[in-house]
CSV table of C-alpha atoms and ligand atoms in Angstrom, one decimal:
chain,number,residue,atom,x,y,z
A,763,UNK,CA,98.9,71.7,83.0
A,764,UNK,CA,100.6,74.6,81.1
A,765,UNK,CA,101.4,76.9,84.3
A,766,UNK,CA,103.2,73.9,86.0
A,767,UNK,CA,105.0,73.2,82.9
A,768,UNK,CA,106.2,76.1,82.2
A,769,UNK,CA,107.7,76.8,86.1
A,770,UNK,CA,109.2,73.1,85.5
A,771,UNK,CA,110.8,74.4,82.3
A,772,UNK,CA,111.7,78.1,84.0
A,773,UNK,CA,113.5,76.4,86.7
A,774,UNK,CA,115.2,73.8,84.6
A,775,UNK,CA,116.6,75.9,82.6
A,776,UNK,CA,119.1,78.1,85.1
A,777,UNK,CA,121.1,75.5,87.1
A,778,UNK,CA,121.9,77.2,90.9
A,779,UNK,CA,123.9,73.7,91.4
A,780,UNK,CA,127.3,74.5,90.9
A,781,UNK,CA,127.7,78.9,92.4
A,782,UNK,CA,130.6,79.8,91.0
A,783,UNK,CA,130.0,82.6,89.1
A,784,UNK,CA,126.8,83.5,90.3
A,785,UNK,CA,127.1,86.6,92.5
A,786,UNK,CA,124.2,86.8,94.9
A,787,UNK,CA,122.8,90.1,95.5
A,788,UNK,CA,123.6,91.8,99.0
A,789,UNK,CA,120.5,91.0,101.6
A,790,UNK,CA,119.2,92.3,104.3
A,791,UNK,CA,116.7,90.5,107.0
A,792,UNK,CA,113.7,92.7,108.3
A,793,UNK,CA,112.2,92.4,111.4
A,794,UNK,CA,108.5,92.6,111.7
A,795,UNK,CA,106.1,92.4,114.8
A,796,UNK,CA,102.6,92.1,114.5
A,797,UNK,CA,100.0,94.0,116.8
A,798,UNK,CA,99.4,90.1,118.3
A,799,UNK,CA,103.5,89.6,119.3
A,800,UNK,CA,104.1,87.7,116.4
A,801,UNK,CA,107.6,88.1,115.2
A,802,UNK,CA,109.0,87.2,111.8
A,803,UNK,CA,111.8,88.1,109.6
A,804,UNK,CA,111.9,88.7,105.5
A,805,UNK,CA,115.1,88.8,103.3
A,806,UNK,CA,115.1,91.4,101.1
A,807,UNK,CA,117.5,93.1,98.7
A,808,UNK,CA,119.7,96.1,99.8
A,809,UNK,CA,118.4,98.1,97.2
A,810,UNK,CA,114.8,97.2,97.7
A,811,UNK,CA,112.5,99.8,99.4
A,812,UNK,CA,112.0,98.0,102.9
A,813,UNK,CA,108.3,97.9,103.5
A,814,UNK,CA,106.9,99.4,106.6
A,815,UNK,CA,104.2,97.0,106.9
A,816,UNK,CA,103.6,93.2,106.3
A,817,UNK,CA,100.9,91.0,106.7
A,818,UNK,CA,101.8,88.5,109.3
A,819,UNK,CA,101.8,85.2,108.1
A,820,UNK,CA,100.4,83.7,111.4
A,821,UNK,CA,97.1,86.0,112.1
A,822,UNK,CA,96.9,88.2,108.7
A,823,UNK,CA,97.3,91.4,111.1
A,824,UNK,CA,99.0,94.1,109.9
A,825,UNK,CA,103.0,93.7,111.2
A,826,UNK,CA,105.2,96.9,112.0
A,827,UNK,CA,108.6,96.7,110.3
A,828,UNK,CA,111.6,96.9,113.3
A,829,UNK,CA,113.7,98.7,111.1
A,830,UNK,CA,112.5,101.9,112.2
A,831,UNK,CA,110.4,102.4,108.8
A,832,UNK,CA,106.9,104.0,109.4
A,833,UNK,CA,103.9,103.4,107.5
A,834,UNK,CA,103.8,106.2,104.9
A,835,UNK,CA,100.8,108.8,105.7
A,836,UNK,CA,98.6,108.5,103.1
A,837,UNK,CA,100.0,111.3,100.5
A,838,UNK,CA,96.5,110.9,98.3
A,839,UNK,CA,94.0,114.1,98.2
A,840,UNK,CA,93.9,115.4,101.9
A,841,UNK,CA,90.2,114.9,102.8
A,842,UNK,CA,88.7,118.1,103.1
A,843,UNK,CA,87.0,118.0,106.8
A,844,UNK,CA,83.7,119.7,107.8
A,845,UNK,CA,85.9,122.6,109.2
A,846,UNK,CA,87.8,123.2,105.9
A,847,UNK,CA,83.8,123.4,104.4
A,848,UNK,CA,82.9,125.8,106.8
A,849,UNK,CA,86.3,128.1,106.8
A,850,UNK,CA,85.3,128.2,102.8
A,851,UNK,CA,82.0,129.9,103.5
A,852,UNK,CA,83.0,132.4,106.5
A,853,UNK,CA,85.7,133.5,108.3
A,854,UNK,CA,87.2,132.7,111.6
A,855,UNK,CA,85.9,135.7,113.1
A,856,UNK,CA,82.4,135.7,111.8
A,857,UNK,CA,82.6,131.8,113.4
A,858,UNK,CA,83.4,133.9,116.3
A,859,UNK,CA,80.3,136.0,116.6
A,860,UNK,CA,78.2,133.3,115.1
A,861,UNK,CA,79.4,131.2,118.4
A,862,UNK,CA,78.8,134.0,120.6
A,863,UNK,CA,75.6,135.3,119.7
A,864,UNK,CA,74.3,131.1,119.7
A,865,UNK,CA,75.5,130.8,122.7
A,866,UNK,CA,73.8,133.3,124.3
A,867,UNK,CA,70.6,132.7,122.9
A,868,UNK,CA,71.5,128.9,124.3
A,869,UNK,CA,72.2,130.5,128.0
A,870,UNK,CA,69.2,132.7,127.4
A,871,UNK,CA,67.1,129.6,127.3
A,872,UNK,CA,65.8,130.5,123.6
A,873,UNK,CA,67.9,128.1,121.7
A,874,UNK,CA,68.7,124.4,122.4
A,875,UNK,CA,67.1,121.0,124.0
A,876,UNK,CA,63.8,121.4,125.2
A,877,UNK,CA,65.0,120.5,128.7
A,878,UNK,CA,67.7,123.0,129.2
A,879,UNK,CA,64.3,125.6,128.3
A,880,UNK,CA,62.8,124.5,131.5
A,881,UNK,CA,66.1,124.3,133.3
A,882,UNK,CA,66.5,127.6,132.4
A,883,UNK,CA,63.0,128.7,133.1
A,884,UNK,CA,63.3,127.6,136.4
A,885,UNK,CA,66.3,129.5,137.1
A,886,UNK,CA,65.0,132.7,135.7
A,887,UNK,CA,62.0,132.5,137.7
A,888,UNK,CA,64.2,131.5,140.6
A,889,UNK,CA,65.9,134.7,140.1
A,890,UNK,CA,63.3,136.5,139.7
B,1483,ZN,ZN1,100.4,87.8,114.1
């Protein structure tokens, strides 16, 4: 197999049997805790960016780094909410007026679900 022989060549080319002159990059150990309470540690090069999450080797869940690094908020395009779209069409003042108007109609039993109409009709009859 081609890739196996390539790997063998790569390993054989450099011998780490004698460590003199081999300088190991500074490393640090980072702990991770998964939601199912599995704890594991990974070793990173000192200058490596420590990932905030790592897949738990035992259950596959996303484990959080115990080094206090929090997952970055996705800084992609912020999702446009319904509220954003609404504000593109009307000002908050306009919306307030519309809400007031609709609430009056709703309380009056003129709009809204039918069961509310009946309740309001009865109330109106009772107060009349
Ligand atoms: Zn786990």
